[in-house]
Amino acid sequence: MNAPQTILYDTQSSRGPAAPVEEDMLRKNSKRLSIARLLLIVLVVYVHFPLDVPSVRDIGELSILTPAYLANATFLRFSVTILTIMSGFIMFSKGSDLEGMTTVSKKVKTILIPFLFWNISLVALLFVAQSAGLLSGQRLDLVGASWQTWADALFSYSTRPVNYPLYFLRDLFVISVLAVAIGRVFRKYPVPLIVAFMVVAEYNLDGHLILRTPMLPAFFIGGAIALWRVPLDKLDSGFWVFAAMLLAMCCIHYFWPSQNNGTYIAILGGLTIWTLTARLANGPFADRLLMWSKYSFPIYLMHGIAIFAVLAVGFTIEPTIFGLLAWLIVPLVVAAACAVGFRVFSMVMPKFASFVTGGRGA
């Protein structure tokens, strides 16, 4: 019996589903999307691991930590953009933007509740510590704080929350609700709306609505890729070309930074990661990567707390060979520890673990 096909929607009409497409893009690429998500979230752990990158970068004065500085200032930075594009692609591939309040309620469960739980838990711990005279001088001082500081700490009102990586979820929830509100219009006029969102991002016209404004056009670019049914496997043979171009652009951007270079790095980074997944999905470690990939979201939710704990004990990266090794190893250990810790959590309290991760990972 043939497997049932997922119905995609006609990009030129808002009147409902068109004929089923011959090939379900989402199902076809599900393994690669899972592996890409895992890789990108591990890169996010690296970029959030504190490293004092020099503001003055002279190619004639290199240090043992230059590879870490270069990575932190360049290619690690595209991870959130690519994750956002993937989110838009998945949403519009499923047709979730056309399901109204059903989708909004799902996003409350899968995004908003995890954001609130994993952030507010750390807010409570930080407040207790600061009240006891510990961990003072943090980015957000909660003892005697104003209402806006509390709004930022709890809900990421105008800046990153206490569990700072989770601003991505806060923005993603807002954009997902927006996608539901304008989904039918976007399906008819994707290009004009993407251009409009680029203008909004360029001039930050949304104010505090979205903290990382470039996520707005990135999400809908992902949606357009789904609607236009872009053949995502056509560039797979170009992995080494994209990787070489990415390395060259990262070196250029690090020593001679410009605003436009960051855009090129994001594009090349996305192409490199995606074409890499073609090799990994068919390689000897595919099953193991897929096994770990189910913990991608828990790793994202928990790594800020884990890094907070590492720094609380005074851990720093020194400019030595041991410092470089620590930078390479410790973030990977943090990611693995989050996965293992969540695995134990889900075994002890399976229903609660599932609830606070939106049903993912448990």
Short mmCIF file of C-alpha atoms in Angstrom, two decimals:
data_model
loop_
_atom_site.label_atom_id
_atom_site.label_comp_id
_atom_site.label_asym_id
_atom_site.label_seq_id
_atom_site.Cartn_x
_atom_site.Cartn_y
_atom_site.Cartn_z
CA MET A 1 0.00 0.00 0.00
CA ASN A 2 1.35 3.44 -0.87
CA ALA A 3 2.10 5.80 1.99
CA PRO A 4 -0.45 8.63 2.32
CA GLN A 5 0.61 11.96 0.91
CA THR A 6 0.56 15.15 2.90
CA ILE A 7 -1.57 17.79 1.21
CA LEU A 8 0.23 21.04 0.45
CA TYR A 9 -1.65 24.17 -0.50
CA ASP A 10 -1.75 26.08 -3.73
CA THR A 11 0.56 29.09 -3.38
CA GLN A 12 -1.63 31.16 -5.68
CA SER A 13 -4.95 30.66 -3.92
CA SER A 14 -6.45 31.05 -0.46
CA ARG A 15 -9.46 28.89 -1.21
CA GLY A 16 -8.11 25.74 0.41
CA PRO A 17 -6.00 22.72 -0.54
CA ALA A 18 -4.94 22.10 -4.08
CA ALA A 19 -4.23 18.67 -5.49
CA PRO A 20 -1.67 16.69 -3.46
CA VAL A 21 1.88 17.24 -4.67
CA GLU A 22 3.72 14.25 -6.06
CA GLU A 23 6.34 14.32 -3.35
CA ASP A 24 6.06 15.50 0.21
CA MET A 25 9.02 17.85 0.69
CA LEU A 26 8.82 17.76 4.45
CA ARG A 27 8.78 13.98 4.72
CA LYS A 28 11.50 13.65 2.09
CA ASN A 29 13.81 15.97 4.01
CA SER A 30 12.81 15.05 7.56
CA LYS A 31 16.07 13.24 8.42
CA ARG A 32 18.18 16.06 7.06
CA LEU A 33 16.12 18.69 8.88
CA SER A 34 16.56 16.79 12.16
CA ILE A 35 20.32 16.52 11.69
CA ALA A 36 20.58 20.17 10.63
CA ARG A 37 18.65 21.25 13.73
CA LEU A 38 21.00 19.30 15.99
CA LEU A 39 24.13 20.72 14.34
CA LEU A 40 22.82 24.28 14.45
CA ILE A 41 21.78 24.08 18.11
CA VAL A 42 25.19 22.72 19.09
CA LEU A 43 26.70 25.70 17.24
CA VAL A 44 24.37 27.96 19.24
CA VAL A 45 25.84 26.49 22.44
CA TYR A 46 29.30 27.45 21.17
CA VAL A 47 28.30 31.00 20.28
CA HIS A 48 26.67 31.53 23.68
CA PHE A 49 29.75 30.30 25.53
CA PRO A 50 31.43 33.55 26.66
CA LEU A 51 34.59 34.45 24.80
CA ASP A 52 36.21 37.88 24.89
CA VAL A 53 36.74 38.45 21.16
CA PRO A 54 39.27 41.27 20.49
CA SER A 55 37.74 44.39 18.99
CA VAL A 56 40.99 45.18 17.15
CA ARG A 57 41.95 42.32 14.82
CA ASP A 58 45.35 42.57 13.20
CA ILE A 59 46.23 39.74 10.84
CA GLY A 60 49.86 40.19 11.87
CA GLU A 61 49.11 39.56 15.55
CA LEU A 62 47.56 36.13 15.81
CA SER A 63 47.15 34.17 19.03
CA ILE A 64 46.42 30.58 19.96
CA LEU A 65 42.75 31.56 20.40
CA THR A 66 42.40 33.22 17.00
CA PRO A 67 40.47 30.21 15.55
CA ALA A 68 38.00 30.48 18.44
CA TYR A 69 37.72 34.26 18.05
CA LEU A 70 37.18 33.94 14.31
CA ALA A 71 34.53 31.25 14.71
CA ASN A 72 32.69 33.15 17.43
CA ALA A 73 32.61 36.37 15.42
CA THR A 74 31.62 34.80 12.09
CA PHE A 75 30.16 31.43 11.15
CA LEU A 76 28.71 30.55 14.56
CA ARG A 77 26.48 33.60 14.21
CA PHE A 78 24.32 32.28 11.37
CA SER A 79 22.75 29.44 13.36
CA VAL A 80 19.68 31.32 14.59
CA THR A 81 18.99 32.67 11.09
CA ILE A 82 19.04 29.18 9.56
CA LEU A 83 16.90 27.76 12.39
CA THR A 84 14.38 30.52 11.68
CA ILE A 85 14.34 29.74 7.96
CA MET A 86 13.75 26.07 8.81
CA SER A 87 10.85 27.02 11.10
CA GLY A 88 9.18 29.00 8.33
CA PHE A 89 9.75 26.18 5.85
CA ILE A 90 8.18 23.61 8.18
CA MET A 91 5.18 25.78 9.03
CA PHE A 92 4.26 26.55 5.44
CA SER A 93 5.03 23.02 4.27
CA LYS A 94 2.47 21.71 6.73
CA GLY A 95 -0.05 24.43 5.89
CA SER A 96 -0.18 25.33 9.59
CA ASP A 97 -0.52 29.00 8.74
CA LEU A 98 -4.03 28.26 7.44
CA GLU A 99 -5.24 26.54 10.60
CA GLY A 100 -5.96 29.69 12.63
CA MET A 101 -6.35 29.31 16.38
CA THR A 102 -5.49 25.60 16.18
CA THR A 103 -1.95 26.56 15.20
CA VAL A 104 -1.79 29.39 17.75
CA SER A 105 -2.77 27.00 20.54
CA LYS A 106 -0.11 24.54 19.35
CA LYS A 107 2.50 27.31 19.39
CA VAL A 108 1.49 28.19 22.95
CA LYS A 109 2.18 24.58 23.91
CA THR A 110 5.34 24.02 21.85
CA ILE A 111 7.02 27.44 22.15
CA LEU A 112 5.49 29.78 24.72
CA ILE A 113 5.16 27.36 27.66
CA PRO A 114 8.76 26.06 27.28
CA PHE A 115 9.99 29.67 27.06
CA LEU A 116 8.16 30.69 30.21
CA PHE A 117 9.12 27.62 32.26
CA TRP A 118 12.83 27.51 31.46
CA ASN A 119 13.22 31.27 31.80
CA ILE A 120 11.12 31.93 34.89
CA SER A 121 12.82 29.04 36.70
CA LEU A 122 16.19 30.74 36.20
CA VAL A 123 14.71 34.14 37.16
CA ALA A 124 13.63 32.67 40.49
CA LEU A 125 17.06 31.16 41.12
CA LEU A 126 18.83 34.39 40.21
CA PHE A 127 16.55 36.47 42.44
CA VAL A 128 17.18 34.19 45.42
CA ALA A 129 20.94 34.29 44.79
CA GLN A 130 21.02 38.07 44.41
CA SER A 131 18.87 38.52 47.52
CA ALA A 132 21.47 36.49 49.41
CA GLY A 133 24.26 38.75 48.14
CA LEU A 134 25.47 36.30 45.49
CA LEU A 135 25.81 36.78 41.72
CA SER A 136 25.51 40.55 41.90
CA GLY A 137 26.58 42.57 38.87
CA GLN A 138 24.70 40.37 36.42
CA ARG A 139 23.25 41.84 33.24
CA LEU A 140 19.84 42.05 34.95
CA ASP A 141 19.92 42.98 38.65
CA LEU A 142 16.56 41.87 40.05
CA VAL A 143 16.81 43.12 43.64
CA GLY A 144 15.00 46.44 43.72
CA ALA A 145 14.51 46.32 39.94
CA SER A 146 12.04 48.50 38.05
CA TRP A 147 8.97 47.05 36.35
CA GLN A 148 10.71 47.16 32.98
CA THR A 149 13.70 45.19 34.28
CA TRP A 150 11.29 42.59 35.63
CA ALA A 151 9.39 42.56 32.33
CA ASP A 152 12.67 42.01 30.51
CA ALA A 153 13.81 39.33 32.94
CA LEU A 154 10.54 37.39 32.84
CA PHE A 155 9.14 37.97 29.38
CA SER A 156 11.95 39.53 27.30
CA TYR A 157 9.98 42.75 26.89
CA SER A 158 12.73 44.88 25.35
CA THR A 159 15.91 42.85 25.66
CA ARG A 160 17.09 39.29 26.24
CA PRO A 161 15.61 37.53 29.28
CA VAL A 162 17.60 36.05 32.17
CA ASN A 163 17.88 32.75 30.26
CA TYR A 164 19.20 34.82 27.38
CA PRO A 165 19.18 32.25 24.51
CA LEU A 166 15.40 31.95 24.87
CA TYR A 167 14.72 35.31 23.22
CA PHE A 168 14.72 33.23 20.03
CA LEU A 169 11.60 31.39 21.23
CA ARG A 170 9.93 34.61 22.27
CA ASP A 171 10.48 36.08 18.79
CA LEU A 172 9.55 32.83 17.06
CA PHE A 173 6.20 32.74 18.87
CA VAL A 174 5.40 36.31 17.82
CA ILE A 175 6.36 35.61 14.20
CA SER A 176 4.38 32.36 14.14
CA VAL A 177 1.24 34.19 15.30
CA LEU A 178 1.89 36.82 12.62
CA ALA A 179 2.23 34.05 10.01
CA VAL A 180 -1.19 32.72 11.00
CA ALA A 181 -2.68 36.21 10.72
CA ILE A 182 -1.29 36.91 7.23
CA GLY A 183 -0.78 33.38 5.89
CA ARG A 184 -3.34 33.60 3.10
CA VAL A 185 -2.04 36.99 1.98
CA PHE A 186 1.56 35.78 2.06
CA ARG A 187 0.69 32.79 -0.10
CA LYS A 188 -0.60 35.16 -2.79
CA TYR A 189 2.09 37.86 -2.50
CA PRO A 190 5.24 36.31 -0.96
CA VAL A 191 7.81 38.51 -2.71
CA PRO A 192 6.30 41.93 -1.84
CA LEU A 193 5.84 40.87 1.78
CA ILE A 194 9.38 39.54 2.10
CA VAL A 195 10.68 42.85 0.70
CA ALA A 196 8.51 44.73 3.21
CA PHE A 197 9.84 42.58 6.07
CA MET A 198 13.41 43.27 4.93
CA VAL A 199 12.70 47.00 5.18
CA VAL A 200 11.22 46.49 8.65
CA ALA A 201 14.32 44.54 9.69
CA GLU A 202 16.76 47.04 8.17
CA TYR A 203 15.26 50.01 10.04
CA ASN A 204 13.92 48.14 13.10
CA LEU A 205 10.42 49.44 12.40
CA ASP A 206 8.81 46.85 14.67
CA GLY A 207 10.26 48.34 17.85
CA HIS A 208 10.16 45.83 20.70
CA LEU A 209 7.72 43.50 18.94
CA ILE A 210 10.59 41.33 17.65
CA LEU A 211 13.97 41.62 19.36
CA ARG A 212 16.05 40.00 16.63
CA THR A 213 14.29 41.65 13.70
CA PRO A 214 16.18 39.77 10.92
CA MET A 215 14.25 36.70 12.04
CA LEU A 216 11.15 38.24 10.44
CA PRO A 217 12.28 38.07 6.78
CA ALA A 218 14.22 34.85 7.46
CA PHE A 219 11.06 33.04 8.62
CA PHE A 220 9.09 34.05 5.55
CA ILE A 221 11.98 33.24 3.22
CA GLY A 222 11.72 29.72 4.65
CA GLY A 223 7.98 29.86 3.97
CA ALA A 224 8.59 30.90 0.38
CA ILE A 225 11.02 28.00 -0.13
CA ALA A 226 8.18 25.68 0.91
CA LEU A 227 5.54 27.38 -1.22
CA TRP A 228 7.75 27.44 -4.32
CA ARG A 229 8.72 23.80 -3.70
CA VAL A 230 12.39 24.58 -4.19
CA PRO A 231 14.31 21.34 -4.93
CA LEU A 232 16.54 21.38 -1.88
CA ASP A 233 18.75 18.51 -3.01
CA LYS A 234 19.95 20.07 -6.27
CA LEU A 235 22.98 21.72 -4.67
CA ASP A 236 24.15 18.75 -2.60
CA SER A 237 27.25 18.16 -4.73
CA GLY A 238 28.48 21.68 -3.95
CA PHE A 239 29.35 21.07 -0.30
CA TRP A 240 33.11 21.54 -0.63
CA VAL A 241 32.66 24.66 -2.75
CA PHE A 242 30.28 26.22 -0.24
CA ALA A 243 32.50 25.22 2.69
CA ALA A 244 35.58 26.77 1.06
CA MET A 245 33.69 29.97 0.23
CA LEU A 246 32.34 30.12 3.79
CA LEU A 247 35.83 29.77 5.28
CA ALA A 248 37.19 32.48 3.00
CA MET A 249 34.32 34.85 3.78
CA CYS A 250 34.67 34.24 7.52
CA CYS A 251 38.38 35.14 7.39
CA ILE A 252 37.61 38.27 5.37
CA HIS A 253 34.82 39.33 7.73
CA TYR A 254 36.91 38.74 10.84
CA PHE A 255 39.89 40.83 9.77
CA TRP A 256 38.05 43.32 7.55
CA PRO A 257 34.48 43.37 8.86
CA SER A 258 31.60 44.95 6.99
CA GLN A 259 27.84 44.90 7.41
CA ASN A 260 27.23 43.02 4.16
CA ASN A 261 29.71 40.24 4.93
CA GLY A 262 27.42 38.96 7.66
CA THR A 263 24.67 38.40 5.11
CA TYR A 264 27.02 36.47 2.83
CA ILE A 265 28.15 34.32 5.76
CA ALA A 266 24.55 33.49 6.64
CA ILE A 267 23.79 32.44 3.06
CA LEU A 268 26.96 30.38 2.68
CA GLY A 269 26.54 28.95 6.16
CA GLY A 270 23.04 27.76 5.37
CA LEU A 271 24.18 26.17 2.12
CA THR A 272 27.14 24.51 3.82
CA ILE A 273 25.10 23.05 6.68
CA TRP A 274 22.33 21.86 4.36
CA THR A 275 24.64 20.17 1.87
CA LEU A 276 26.59 18.65 4.78
CA THR A 277 23.39 16.98 6.01
CA ALA A 278 23.14 15.10 2.69
CA ARG A 279 26.42 13.39 3.52
CA LEU A 280 25.62 12.85 7.20
CA ALA A 281 22.13 11.46 6.58
CA ASN A 282 23.63 8.70 4.45
CA GLY A 283 26.83 8.25 6.45
CA PRO A 284 27.85 5.71 9.10
CA PHE A 285 26.78 7.97 12.01
CA ALA A 286 23.31 8.83 10.66
CA ASP A 287 21.40 6.70 13.17
CA ARG A 288 23.39 8.07 16.09
CA LEU A 289 22.87 11.67 14.97
CA LEU A 290 19.15 11.04 14.61
CA MET A 291 19.07 9.54 18.09
CA TRP A 292 20.69 12.64 19.56
CA SER A 293 18.59 14.96 17.40
CA LYS A 294 15.45 14.27 19.44
CA TYR A 295 17.17 16.14 22.26
CA SER A 296 17.86 19.23 20.16
CA PHE A 297 15.08 21.30 21.71
CA PRO A 298 15.88 20.32 25.32
CA ILE A 299 19.53 21.21 24.63
CA TYR A 300 18.44 24.62 23.42
CA LEU A 301 16.17 25.17 26.42
CA MET A 302 18.71 24.06 29.00
CA HIS A 303 22.11 25.17 27.71
CA GLY A 304 21.77 28.75 28.96
CA ILE A 305 21.25 27.43 32.51
CA ALA A 306 24.18 25.03 32.13
CA ILE A 307 26.49 27.80 30.87
CA PHE A 308 25.28 30.03 33.71
CA ALA A 309 26.35 27.32 36.18
CA VAL A 310 29.75 26.88 34.49
CA LEU A 311 30.45 30.59 34.72
CA ALA A 312 29.19 30.81 38.29
CA VAL A 313 32.09 28.62 39.40
CA GLY A 314 34.55 31.01 37.74
CA PHE A 315 35.39 29.12 34.55
CA THR A 316 37.16 31.25 31.92
CA ILE A 317 38.89 30.65 28.59
CA GLU A 318 42.58 31.55 28.82
CA PRO A 319 44.73 32.36 25.75
CA THR A 320 46.67 29.09 25.90
CA ILE A 321 46.54 25.77 24.10
CA PHE A 322 44.52 24.46 27.05
CA GLY A 323 42.14 27.40 26.64
CA LEU A 324 41.63 26.53 22.97
CA LEU A 325 41.01 22.88 23.87
CA ALA A 326 38.57 23.97 26.58
CA TRP A 327 36.70 26.13 24.07
CA LEU A 328 36.47 23.19 21.69
CA ILE A 329 35.40 20.64 24.32
CA VAL A 330 33.40 22.35 27.08
CA PRO A 331 30.46 23.60 24.95
CA LEU A 332 30.15 20.13 23.42
CA VAL A 333 30.15 18.65 26.94
CA VAL A 334 27.48 21.19 27.95
CA ALA A 335 25.28 20.10 25.03
CA ALA A 336 25.74 16.41 25.85
CA ALA A 337 25.11 17.03 29.55
CA CYS A 338 21.86 18.84 28.74
CA ALA A 339 20.72 15.91 26.60
CA VAL A 340 21.62 13.34 29.26
CA GLY A 341 20.16 15.48 32.04
CA PHE A 342 16.90 15.81 30.17
CA ARG A 343 16.85 12.09 29.47
CA VAL A 344 17.01 11.43 33.23
CA PHE A 345 14.39 14.13 33.85
CA SER A 346 12.03 12.55 31.31
CA MET A 347 12.48 9.11 32.88
CA VAL A 348 11.68 10.40 36.39
CA MET A 349 8.85 12.78 35.40
CA PRO A 350 7.81 11.90 31.84
CA LYS A 351 4.55 13.88 31.67
CA PHE A 352 6.01 17.01 33.22
CA ALA A 353 9.15 16.78 31.06
CA SER A 354 6.97 16.52 27.99
CA PHE A 355 4.87 19.50 29.12
CA VAL A 356 7.81 21.84 29.67
CA THR A 357 9.36 20.97 26.29
CA GLY A 358 6.16 21.26 24.30
CA GLY A 359 5.94 17.51 23.78
CA ARG A 360 9.40 17.32 22.22
CA GLY A 361 12.30 15.27 23.47
CA ALA A 362 10.49 13.25 26.14
#
